[in-house]
Tab-separated table of N, CA, C and O in Angstrom:
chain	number	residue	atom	x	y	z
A	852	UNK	N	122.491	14.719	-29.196
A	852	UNK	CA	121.167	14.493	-28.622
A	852	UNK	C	121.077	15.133	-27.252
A	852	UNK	O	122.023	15.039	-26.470
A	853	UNK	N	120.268	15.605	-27.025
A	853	UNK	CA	120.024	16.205	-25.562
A	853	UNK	C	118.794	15.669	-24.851
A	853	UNK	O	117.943	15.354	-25.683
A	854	UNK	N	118.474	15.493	-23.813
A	854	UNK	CA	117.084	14.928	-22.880
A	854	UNK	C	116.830	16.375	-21.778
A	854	UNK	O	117.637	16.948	-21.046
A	855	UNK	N	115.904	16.542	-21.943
A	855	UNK	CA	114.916	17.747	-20.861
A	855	UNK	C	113.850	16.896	-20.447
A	855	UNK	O	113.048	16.208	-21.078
A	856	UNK	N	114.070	17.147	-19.013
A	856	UNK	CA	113.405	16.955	-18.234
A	856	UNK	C	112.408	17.779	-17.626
A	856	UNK	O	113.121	18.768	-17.457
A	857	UNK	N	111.249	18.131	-17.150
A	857	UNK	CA	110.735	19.390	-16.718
A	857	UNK	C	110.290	18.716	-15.563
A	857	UNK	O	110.429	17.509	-15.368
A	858	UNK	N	109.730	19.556	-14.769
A	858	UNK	CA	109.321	19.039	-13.178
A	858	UNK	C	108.736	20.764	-12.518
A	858	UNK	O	108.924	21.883	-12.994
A	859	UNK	N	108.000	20.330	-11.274
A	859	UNK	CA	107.876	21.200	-10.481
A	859	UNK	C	106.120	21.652	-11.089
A	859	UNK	O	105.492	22.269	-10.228
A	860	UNK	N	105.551	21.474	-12.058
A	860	UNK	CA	103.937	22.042	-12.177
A	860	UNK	C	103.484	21.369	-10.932
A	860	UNK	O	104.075	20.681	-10.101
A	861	UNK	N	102.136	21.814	-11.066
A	861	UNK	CA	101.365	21.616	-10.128
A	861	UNK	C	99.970	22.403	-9.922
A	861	UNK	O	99.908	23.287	-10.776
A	862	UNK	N	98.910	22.395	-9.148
A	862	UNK	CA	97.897	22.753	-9.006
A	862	UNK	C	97.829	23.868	-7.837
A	862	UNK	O	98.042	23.569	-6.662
A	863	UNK	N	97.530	25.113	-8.237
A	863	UNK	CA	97.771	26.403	-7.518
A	863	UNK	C	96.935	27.323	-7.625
A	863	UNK	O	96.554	27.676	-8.741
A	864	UNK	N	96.392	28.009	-6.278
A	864	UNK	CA	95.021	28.709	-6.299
A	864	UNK	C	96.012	30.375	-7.078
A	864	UNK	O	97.234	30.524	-7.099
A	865	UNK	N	94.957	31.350	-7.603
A	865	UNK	CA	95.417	32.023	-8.443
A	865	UNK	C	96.226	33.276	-7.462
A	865	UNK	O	95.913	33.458	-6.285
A	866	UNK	N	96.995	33.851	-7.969
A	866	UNK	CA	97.888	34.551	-6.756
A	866	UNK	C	99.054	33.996	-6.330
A	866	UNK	O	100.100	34.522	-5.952
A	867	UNK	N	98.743	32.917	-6.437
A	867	UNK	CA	100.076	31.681	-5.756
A	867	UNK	C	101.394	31.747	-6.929
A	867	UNK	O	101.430	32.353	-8.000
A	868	UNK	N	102.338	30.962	-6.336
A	868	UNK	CA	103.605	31.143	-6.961
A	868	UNK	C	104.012	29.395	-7.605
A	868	UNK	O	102.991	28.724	-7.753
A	869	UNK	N	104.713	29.004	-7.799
A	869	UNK	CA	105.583	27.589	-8.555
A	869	UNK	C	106.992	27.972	-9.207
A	869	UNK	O	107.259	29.096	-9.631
A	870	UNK	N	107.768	26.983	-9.224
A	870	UNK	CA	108.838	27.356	-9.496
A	870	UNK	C	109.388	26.162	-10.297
A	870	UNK	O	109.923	25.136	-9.879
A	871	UNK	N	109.126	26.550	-11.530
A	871	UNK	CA	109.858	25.024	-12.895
A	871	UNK	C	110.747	24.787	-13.096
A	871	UNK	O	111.398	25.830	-13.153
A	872	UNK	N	111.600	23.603	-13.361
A	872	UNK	CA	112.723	23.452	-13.326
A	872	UNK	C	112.960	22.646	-14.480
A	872	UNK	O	112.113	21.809	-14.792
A	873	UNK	N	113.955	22.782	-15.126
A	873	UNK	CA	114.159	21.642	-16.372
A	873	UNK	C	115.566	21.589	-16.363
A	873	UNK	O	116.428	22.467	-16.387
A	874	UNK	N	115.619	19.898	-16.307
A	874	UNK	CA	117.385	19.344	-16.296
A	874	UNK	C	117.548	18.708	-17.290
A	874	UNK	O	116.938	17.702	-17.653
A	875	UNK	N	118.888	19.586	-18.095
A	875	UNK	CA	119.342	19.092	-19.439
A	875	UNK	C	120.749	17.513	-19.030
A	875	UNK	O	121.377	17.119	-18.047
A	876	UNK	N	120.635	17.212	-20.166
A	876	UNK	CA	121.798	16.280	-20.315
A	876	UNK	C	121.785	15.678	-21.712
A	876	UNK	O	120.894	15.506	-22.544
A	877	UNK	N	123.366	15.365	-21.667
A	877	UNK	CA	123.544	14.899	-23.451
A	877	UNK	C	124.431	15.962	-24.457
A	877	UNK	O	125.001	15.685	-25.512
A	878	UNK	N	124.364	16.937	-23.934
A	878	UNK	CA	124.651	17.913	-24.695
A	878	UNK	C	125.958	18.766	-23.967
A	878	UNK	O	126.287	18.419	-22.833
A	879	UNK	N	126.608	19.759	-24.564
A	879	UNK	CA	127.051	21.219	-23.824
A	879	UNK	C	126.195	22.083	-23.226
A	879	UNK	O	126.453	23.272	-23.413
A	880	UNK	N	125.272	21.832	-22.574
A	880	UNK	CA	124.027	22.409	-21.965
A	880	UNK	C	124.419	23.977	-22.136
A	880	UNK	O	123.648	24.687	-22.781
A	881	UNK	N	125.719	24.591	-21.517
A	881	UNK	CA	125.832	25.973	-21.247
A	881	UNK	C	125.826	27.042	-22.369
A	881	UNK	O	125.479	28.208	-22.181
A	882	UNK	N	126.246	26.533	-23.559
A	882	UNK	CA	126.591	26.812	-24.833
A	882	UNK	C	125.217	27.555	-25.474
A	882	UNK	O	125.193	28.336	-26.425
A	883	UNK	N	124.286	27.161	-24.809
A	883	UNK	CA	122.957	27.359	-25.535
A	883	UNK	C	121.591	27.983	-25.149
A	883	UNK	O	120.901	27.406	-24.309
A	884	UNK	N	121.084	29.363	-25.838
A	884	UNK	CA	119.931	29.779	-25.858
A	884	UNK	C	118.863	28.523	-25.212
A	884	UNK	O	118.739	27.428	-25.759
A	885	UNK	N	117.920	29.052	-23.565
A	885	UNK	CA	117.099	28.150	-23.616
A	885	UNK	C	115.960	28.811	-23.566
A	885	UNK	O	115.804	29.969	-23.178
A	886	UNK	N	114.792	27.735	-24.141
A	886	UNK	CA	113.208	28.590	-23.898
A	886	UNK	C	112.321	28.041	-23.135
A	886	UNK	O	112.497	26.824	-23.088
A	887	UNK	N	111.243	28.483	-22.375
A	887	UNK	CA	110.372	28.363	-21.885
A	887	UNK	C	109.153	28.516	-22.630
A	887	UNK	O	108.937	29.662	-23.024
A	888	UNK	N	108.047	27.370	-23.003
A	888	UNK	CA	106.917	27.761	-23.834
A	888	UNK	C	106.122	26.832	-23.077
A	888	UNK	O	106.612	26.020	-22.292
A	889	UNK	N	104.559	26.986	-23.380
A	889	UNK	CA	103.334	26.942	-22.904
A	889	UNK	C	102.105	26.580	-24.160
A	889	UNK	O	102.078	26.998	-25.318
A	890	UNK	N	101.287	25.800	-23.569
A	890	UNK	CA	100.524	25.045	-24.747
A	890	UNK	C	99.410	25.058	-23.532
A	890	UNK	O	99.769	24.607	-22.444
A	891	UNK	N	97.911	25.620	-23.703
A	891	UNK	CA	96.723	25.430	-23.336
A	891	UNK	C	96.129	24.285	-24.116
A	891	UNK	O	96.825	23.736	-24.971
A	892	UNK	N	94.782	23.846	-23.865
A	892	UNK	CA	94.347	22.914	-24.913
A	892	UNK	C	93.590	24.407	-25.792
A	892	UNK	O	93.293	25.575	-25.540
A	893	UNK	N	93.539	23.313	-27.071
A	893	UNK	CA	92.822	24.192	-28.180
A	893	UNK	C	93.874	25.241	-28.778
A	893	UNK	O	93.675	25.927	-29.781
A	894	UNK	N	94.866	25.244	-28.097
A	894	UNK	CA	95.762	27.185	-28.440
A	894	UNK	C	96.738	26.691	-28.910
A	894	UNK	O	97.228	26.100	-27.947
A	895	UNK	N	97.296	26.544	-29.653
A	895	UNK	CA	98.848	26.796	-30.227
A	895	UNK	C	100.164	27.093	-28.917
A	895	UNK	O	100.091	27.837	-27.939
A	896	UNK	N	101.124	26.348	-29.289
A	896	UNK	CA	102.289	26.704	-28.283
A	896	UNK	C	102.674	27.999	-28.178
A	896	UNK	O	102.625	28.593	-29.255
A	897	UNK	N	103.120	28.783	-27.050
A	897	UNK	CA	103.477	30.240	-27.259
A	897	UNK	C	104.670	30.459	-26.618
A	897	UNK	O	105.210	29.411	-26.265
A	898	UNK	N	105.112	31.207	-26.417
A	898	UNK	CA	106.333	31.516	-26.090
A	898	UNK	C	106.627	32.139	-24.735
A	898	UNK	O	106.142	33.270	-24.762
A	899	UNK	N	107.216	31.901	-23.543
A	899	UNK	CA	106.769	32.489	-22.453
A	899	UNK	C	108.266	33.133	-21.839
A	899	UNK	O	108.400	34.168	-21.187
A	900	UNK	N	109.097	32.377	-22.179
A	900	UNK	CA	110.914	33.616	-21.686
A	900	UNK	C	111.661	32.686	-22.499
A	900	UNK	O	111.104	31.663	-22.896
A	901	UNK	N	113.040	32.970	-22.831
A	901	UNK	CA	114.193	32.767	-22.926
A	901	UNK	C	115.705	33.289	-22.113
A	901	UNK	O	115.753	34.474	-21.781
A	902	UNK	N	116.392	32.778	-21.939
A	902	UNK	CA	117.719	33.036	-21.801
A	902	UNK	C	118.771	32.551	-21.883
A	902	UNK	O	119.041	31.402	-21.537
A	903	UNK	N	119.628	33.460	-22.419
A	903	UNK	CA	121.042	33.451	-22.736
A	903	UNK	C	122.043	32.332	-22.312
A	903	UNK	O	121.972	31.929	-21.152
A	904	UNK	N	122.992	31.785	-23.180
A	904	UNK	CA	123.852	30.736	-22.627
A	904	UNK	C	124.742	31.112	-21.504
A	904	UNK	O	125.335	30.239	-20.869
A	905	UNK	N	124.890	32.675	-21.165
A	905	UNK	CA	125.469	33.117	-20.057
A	905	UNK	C	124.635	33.581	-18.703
A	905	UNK	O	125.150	33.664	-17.589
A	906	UNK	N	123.161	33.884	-19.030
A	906	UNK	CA	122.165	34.023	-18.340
A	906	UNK	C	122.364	35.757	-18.393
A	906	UNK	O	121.586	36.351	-17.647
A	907	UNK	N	123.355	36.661	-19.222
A	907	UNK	CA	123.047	37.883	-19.180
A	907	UNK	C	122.386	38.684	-19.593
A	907	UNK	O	122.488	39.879	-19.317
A	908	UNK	N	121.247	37.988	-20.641
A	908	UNK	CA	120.052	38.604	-21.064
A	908	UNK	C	118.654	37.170	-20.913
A	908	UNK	O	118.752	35.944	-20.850
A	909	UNK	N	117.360	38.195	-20.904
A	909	UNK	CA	116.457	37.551	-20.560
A	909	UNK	C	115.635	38.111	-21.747
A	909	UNK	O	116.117	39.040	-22.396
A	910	UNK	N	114.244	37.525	-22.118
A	910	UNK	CA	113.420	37.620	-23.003
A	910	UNK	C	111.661	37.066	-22.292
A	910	UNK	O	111.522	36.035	-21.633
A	911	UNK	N	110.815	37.777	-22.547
A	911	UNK	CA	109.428	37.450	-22.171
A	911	UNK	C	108.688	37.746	-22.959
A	911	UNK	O	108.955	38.520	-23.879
A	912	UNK	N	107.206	37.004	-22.715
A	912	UNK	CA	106.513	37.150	-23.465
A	912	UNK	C	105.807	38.536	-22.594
A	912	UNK	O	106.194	38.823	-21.461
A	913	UNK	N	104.962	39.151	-23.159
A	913	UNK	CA	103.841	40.371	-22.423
A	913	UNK	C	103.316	39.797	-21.171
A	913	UNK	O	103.413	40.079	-19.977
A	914	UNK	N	102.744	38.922	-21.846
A	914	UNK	CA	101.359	38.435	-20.785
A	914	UNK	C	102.188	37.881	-19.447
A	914	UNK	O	101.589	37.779	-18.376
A	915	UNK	N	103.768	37.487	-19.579
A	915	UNK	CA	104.304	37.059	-17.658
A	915	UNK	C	105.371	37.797	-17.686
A	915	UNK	O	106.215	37.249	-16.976
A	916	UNK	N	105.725	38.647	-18.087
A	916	UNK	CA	106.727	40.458	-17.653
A	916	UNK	C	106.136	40.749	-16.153
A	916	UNK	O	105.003	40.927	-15.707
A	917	UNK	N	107.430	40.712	-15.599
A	917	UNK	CA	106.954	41.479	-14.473
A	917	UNK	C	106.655	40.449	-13.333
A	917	UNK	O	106.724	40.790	-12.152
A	918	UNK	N	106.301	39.101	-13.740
A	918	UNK	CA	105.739	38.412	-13.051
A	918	UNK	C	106.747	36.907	-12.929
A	918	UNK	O	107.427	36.682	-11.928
A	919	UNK	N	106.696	36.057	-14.012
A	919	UNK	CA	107.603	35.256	-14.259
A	919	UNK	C	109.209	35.587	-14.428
A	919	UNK	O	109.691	36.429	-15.186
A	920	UNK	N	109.733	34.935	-13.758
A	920	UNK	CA	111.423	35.137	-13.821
A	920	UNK	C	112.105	33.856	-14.282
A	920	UNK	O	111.750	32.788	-13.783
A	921	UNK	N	113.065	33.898	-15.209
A	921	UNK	CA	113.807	32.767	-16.074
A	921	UNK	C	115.235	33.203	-15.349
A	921	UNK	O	115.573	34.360	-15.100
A	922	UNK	N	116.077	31.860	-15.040
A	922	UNK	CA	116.816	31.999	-14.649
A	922	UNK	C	117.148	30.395	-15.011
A	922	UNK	O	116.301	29.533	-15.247
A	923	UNK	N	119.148	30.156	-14.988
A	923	UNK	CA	119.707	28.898	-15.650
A	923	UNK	C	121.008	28.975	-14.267
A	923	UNK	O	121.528	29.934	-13.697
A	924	UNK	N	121.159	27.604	-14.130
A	924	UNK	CA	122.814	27.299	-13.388
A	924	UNK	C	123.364	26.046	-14.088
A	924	UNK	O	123.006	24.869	-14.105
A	925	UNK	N	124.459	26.797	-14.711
A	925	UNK	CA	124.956	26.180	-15.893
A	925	UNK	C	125.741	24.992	-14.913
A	925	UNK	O	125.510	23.796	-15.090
A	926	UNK	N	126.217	25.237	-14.388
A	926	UNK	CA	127.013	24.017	-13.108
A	926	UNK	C	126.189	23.021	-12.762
A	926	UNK	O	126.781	22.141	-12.138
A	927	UNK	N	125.063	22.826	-12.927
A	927	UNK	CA	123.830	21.992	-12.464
A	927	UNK	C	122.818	21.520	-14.080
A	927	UNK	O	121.950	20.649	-14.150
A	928	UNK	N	123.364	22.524	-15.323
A	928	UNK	CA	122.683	22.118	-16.082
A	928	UNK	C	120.660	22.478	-16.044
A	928	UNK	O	119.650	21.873	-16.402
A	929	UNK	N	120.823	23.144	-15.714
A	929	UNK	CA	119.299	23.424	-15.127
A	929	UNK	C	118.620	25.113	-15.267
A	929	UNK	O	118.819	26.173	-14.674
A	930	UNK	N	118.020	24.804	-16.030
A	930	UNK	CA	117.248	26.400	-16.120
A	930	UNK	C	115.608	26.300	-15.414
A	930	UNK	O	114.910	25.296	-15.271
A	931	UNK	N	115.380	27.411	-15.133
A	931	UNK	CA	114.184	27.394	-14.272
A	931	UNK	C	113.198	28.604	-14.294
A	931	UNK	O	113.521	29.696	-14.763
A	932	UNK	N	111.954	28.331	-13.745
A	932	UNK	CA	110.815	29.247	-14.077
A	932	UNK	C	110.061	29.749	-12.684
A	932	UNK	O	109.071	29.293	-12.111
A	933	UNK	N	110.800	30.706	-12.416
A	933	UNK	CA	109.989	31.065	-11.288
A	933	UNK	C	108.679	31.628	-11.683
A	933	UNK	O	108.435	32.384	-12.624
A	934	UNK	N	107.821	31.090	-10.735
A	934	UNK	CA	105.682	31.690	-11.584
A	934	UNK	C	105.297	32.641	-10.583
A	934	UNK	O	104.863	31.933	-9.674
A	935	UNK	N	105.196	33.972	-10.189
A	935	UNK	CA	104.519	34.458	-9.535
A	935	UNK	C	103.483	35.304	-9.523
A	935	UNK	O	103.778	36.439	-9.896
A	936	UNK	N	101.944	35.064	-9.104
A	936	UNK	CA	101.641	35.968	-8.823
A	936	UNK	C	100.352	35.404	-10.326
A	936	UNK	O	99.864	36.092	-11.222
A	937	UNK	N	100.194	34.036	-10.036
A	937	UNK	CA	99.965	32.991	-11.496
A	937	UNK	C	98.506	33.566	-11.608
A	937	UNK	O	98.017	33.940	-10.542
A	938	UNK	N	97.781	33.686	-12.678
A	938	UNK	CA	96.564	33.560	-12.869
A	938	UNK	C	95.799	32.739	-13.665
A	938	UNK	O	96.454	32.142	-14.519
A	939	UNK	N	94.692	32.538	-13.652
A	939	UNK	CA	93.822	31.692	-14.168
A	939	UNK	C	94.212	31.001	-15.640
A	939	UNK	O	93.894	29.893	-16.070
A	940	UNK	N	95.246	32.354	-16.433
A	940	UNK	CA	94.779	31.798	-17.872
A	940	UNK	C	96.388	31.753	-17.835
A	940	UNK	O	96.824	32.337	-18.826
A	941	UNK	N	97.341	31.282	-17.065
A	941	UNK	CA	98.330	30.906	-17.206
A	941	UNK	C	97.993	29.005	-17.292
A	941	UNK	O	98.733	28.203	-17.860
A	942	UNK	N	97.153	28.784	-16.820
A	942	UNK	CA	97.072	27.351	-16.858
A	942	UNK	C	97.577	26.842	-18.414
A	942	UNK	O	97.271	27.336	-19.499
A	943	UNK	N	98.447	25.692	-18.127
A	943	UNK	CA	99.018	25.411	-19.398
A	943	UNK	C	100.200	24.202	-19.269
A	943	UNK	O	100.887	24.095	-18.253
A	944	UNK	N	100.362	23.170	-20.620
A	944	UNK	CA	101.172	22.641	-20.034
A	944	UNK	C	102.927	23.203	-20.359
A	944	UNK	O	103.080	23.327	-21.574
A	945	UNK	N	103.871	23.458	-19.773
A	945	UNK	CA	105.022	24.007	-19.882
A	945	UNK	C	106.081	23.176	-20.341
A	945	UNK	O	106.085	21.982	-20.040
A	946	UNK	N	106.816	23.587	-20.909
A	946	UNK	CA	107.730	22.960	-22.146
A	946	UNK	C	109.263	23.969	-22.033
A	946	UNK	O	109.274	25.197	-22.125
A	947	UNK	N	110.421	23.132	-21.826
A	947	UNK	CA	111.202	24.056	-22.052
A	947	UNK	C	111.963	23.487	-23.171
A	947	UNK	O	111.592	22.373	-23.541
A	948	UNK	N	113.119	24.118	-23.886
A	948	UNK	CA	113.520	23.965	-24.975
A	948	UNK	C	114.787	24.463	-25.233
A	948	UNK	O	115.221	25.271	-24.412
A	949	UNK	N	115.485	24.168	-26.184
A	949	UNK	CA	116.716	24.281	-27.028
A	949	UNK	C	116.884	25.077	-27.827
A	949	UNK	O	116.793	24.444	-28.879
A	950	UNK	N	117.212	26.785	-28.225
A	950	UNK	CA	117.322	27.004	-29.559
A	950	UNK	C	118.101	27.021	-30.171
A	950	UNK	O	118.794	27.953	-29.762
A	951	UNK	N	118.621	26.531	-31.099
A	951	UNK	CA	119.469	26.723	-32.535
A	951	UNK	C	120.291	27.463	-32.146
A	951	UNK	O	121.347	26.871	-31.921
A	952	UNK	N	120.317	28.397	-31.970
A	952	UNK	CA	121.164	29.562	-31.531
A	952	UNK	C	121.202	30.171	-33.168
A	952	UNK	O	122.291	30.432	-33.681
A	953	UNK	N	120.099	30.338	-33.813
A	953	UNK	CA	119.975	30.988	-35.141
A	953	UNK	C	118.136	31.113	-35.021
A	953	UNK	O	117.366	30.192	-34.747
A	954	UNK	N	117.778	32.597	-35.334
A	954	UNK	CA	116.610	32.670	-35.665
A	954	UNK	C	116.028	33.463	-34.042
A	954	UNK	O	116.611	33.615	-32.969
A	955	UNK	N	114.736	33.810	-34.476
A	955	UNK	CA	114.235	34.531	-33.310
A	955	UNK	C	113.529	33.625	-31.876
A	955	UNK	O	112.738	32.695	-32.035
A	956	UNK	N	113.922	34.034	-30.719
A	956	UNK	CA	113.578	33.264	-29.694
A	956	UNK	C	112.283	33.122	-29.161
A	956	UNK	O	112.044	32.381	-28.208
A	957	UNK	N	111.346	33.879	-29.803
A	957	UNK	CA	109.978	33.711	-29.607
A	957	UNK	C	109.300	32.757	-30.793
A	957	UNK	O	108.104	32.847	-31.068
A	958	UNK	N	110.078	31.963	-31.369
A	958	UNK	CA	109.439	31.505	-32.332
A	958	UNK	C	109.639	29.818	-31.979
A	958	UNK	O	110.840	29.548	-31.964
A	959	UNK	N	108.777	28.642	-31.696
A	959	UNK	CA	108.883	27.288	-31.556
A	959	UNK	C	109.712	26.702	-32.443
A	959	UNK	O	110.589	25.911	-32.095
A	960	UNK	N	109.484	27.062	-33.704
A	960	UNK	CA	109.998	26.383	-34.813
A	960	UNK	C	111.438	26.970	-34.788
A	960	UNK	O	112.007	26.804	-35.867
A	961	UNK	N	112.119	27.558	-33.926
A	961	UNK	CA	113.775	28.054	-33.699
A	961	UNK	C	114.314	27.597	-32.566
A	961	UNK	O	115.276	28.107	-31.991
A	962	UNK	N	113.551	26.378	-32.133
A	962	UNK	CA	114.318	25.478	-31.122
A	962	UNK	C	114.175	23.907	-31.316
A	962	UNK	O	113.086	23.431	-31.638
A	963	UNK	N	115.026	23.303	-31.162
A	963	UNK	CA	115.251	21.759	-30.907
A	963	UNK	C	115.139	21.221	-29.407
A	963	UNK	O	115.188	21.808	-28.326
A	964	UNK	N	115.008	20.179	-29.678
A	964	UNK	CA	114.778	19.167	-28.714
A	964	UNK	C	113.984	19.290	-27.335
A	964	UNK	O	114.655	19.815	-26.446
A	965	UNK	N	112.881	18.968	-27.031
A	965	UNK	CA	111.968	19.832	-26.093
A	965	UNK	C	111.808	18.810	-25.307
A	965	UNK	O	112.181	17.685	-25.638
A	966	UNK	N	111.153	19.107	-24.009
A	966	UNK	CA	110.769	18.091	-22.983
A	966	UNK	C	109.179	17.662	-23.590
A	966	UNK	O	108.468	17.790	-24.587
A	967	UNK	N	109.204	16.864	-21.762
A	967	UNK	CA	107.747	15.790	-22.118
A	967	UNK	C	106.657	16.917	-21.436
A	967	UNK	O	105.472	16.623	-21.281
A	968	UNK	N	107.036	17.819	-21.174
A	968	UNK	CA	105.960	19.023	-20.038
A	968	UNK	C	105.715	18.648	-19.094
A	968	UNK	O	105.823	17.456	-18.807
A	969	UNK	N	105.165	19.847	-18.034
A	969	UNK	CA	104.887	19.442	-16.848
A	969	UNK	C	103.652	20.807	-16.777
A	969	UNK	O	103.701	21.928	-17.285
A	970	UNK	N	102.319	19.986	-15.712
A	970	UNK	CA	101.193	20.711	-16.371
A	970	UNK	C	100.859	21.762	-15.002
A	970	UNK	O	101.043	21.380	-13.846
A	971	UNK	N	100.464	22.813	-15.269
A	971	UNK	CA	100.460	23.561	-14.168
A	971	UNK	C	98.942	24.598	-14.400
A	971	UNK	O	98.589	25.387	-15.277
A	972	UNK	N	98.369	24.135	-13.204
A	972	UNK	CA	96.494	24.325	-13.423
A	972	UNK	C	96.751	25.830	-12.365
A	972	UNK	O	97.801	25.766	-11.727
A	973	UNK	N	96.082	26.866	-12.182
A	973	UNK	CA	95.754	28.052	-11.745
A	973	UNK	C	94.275	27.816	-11.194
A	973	UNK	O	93.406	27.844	-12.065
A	974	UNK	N	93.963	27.647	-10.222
A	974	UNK	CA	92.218	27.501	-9.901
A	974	UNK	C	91.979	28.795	-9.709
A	974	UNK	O	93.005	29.474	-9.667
A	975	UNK	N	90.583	29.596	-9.528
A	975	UNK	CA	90.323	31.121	-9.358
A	975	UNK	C	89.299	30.927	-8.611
A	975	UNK	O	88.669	31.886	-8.166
């Protein structure tokens, strides 16, 4: 069993930055593919980064390349979402996650055990 915690959303004029944090426990935390995903109302969950149980590869979605940075400290158990540079239609609530370590990392249904979210509004 594993528990994620997420923390750090918040309410941010557009341009502005946030920085997410999610603390695992329960598990071998280091061992394991983690994801970052995003749920608007009305929209389906999507997929926003992943990375590696060593942190030597990274994965994004289009729409926060360039902008969002995923980063993990396995010593602390904790992977994190730096937001910069946020805009309007990033508003969403954020979810990080577990994958299988089988199957593709942009896909929801290829990870276990997810947090409770933490909601992060973009004003314009």
């Amino acid at each position: 069993q594993v528990q994620l915690v997420e923390s750090g959303g918040g309410l941010v004029q557009a341009g502005g930055s946030l920085r997410l944090s999610c603390a695992a426990s329960g598990r071998t935390f280091s061992t394991y593919t983690m994801g970052w995903f995003r749920q608007a109302p009305g929209n389906e969950r999507e997929f926003v980064a992943a990375i590696t149980w060593s942190g030597g590869s990274t994965y994004y979605a289009d729409s926060v390349k360039g902008r969002f940075t995923i980063s993990r400290d396995n010593a602390k158990n904790t992977v994190y979402l730096q937001m910069n540079s946020l805009k309007a239609e990033d508003t969403a609530v954020y979810y990080c996650a577990v994958h299988r370590n089988r199957g593709s990392y942009y896909y929801s249904r290829n990870y276990d055990y997810w947090g409770q979210g933490t909601q992060v509004t973009v004003s314009s």
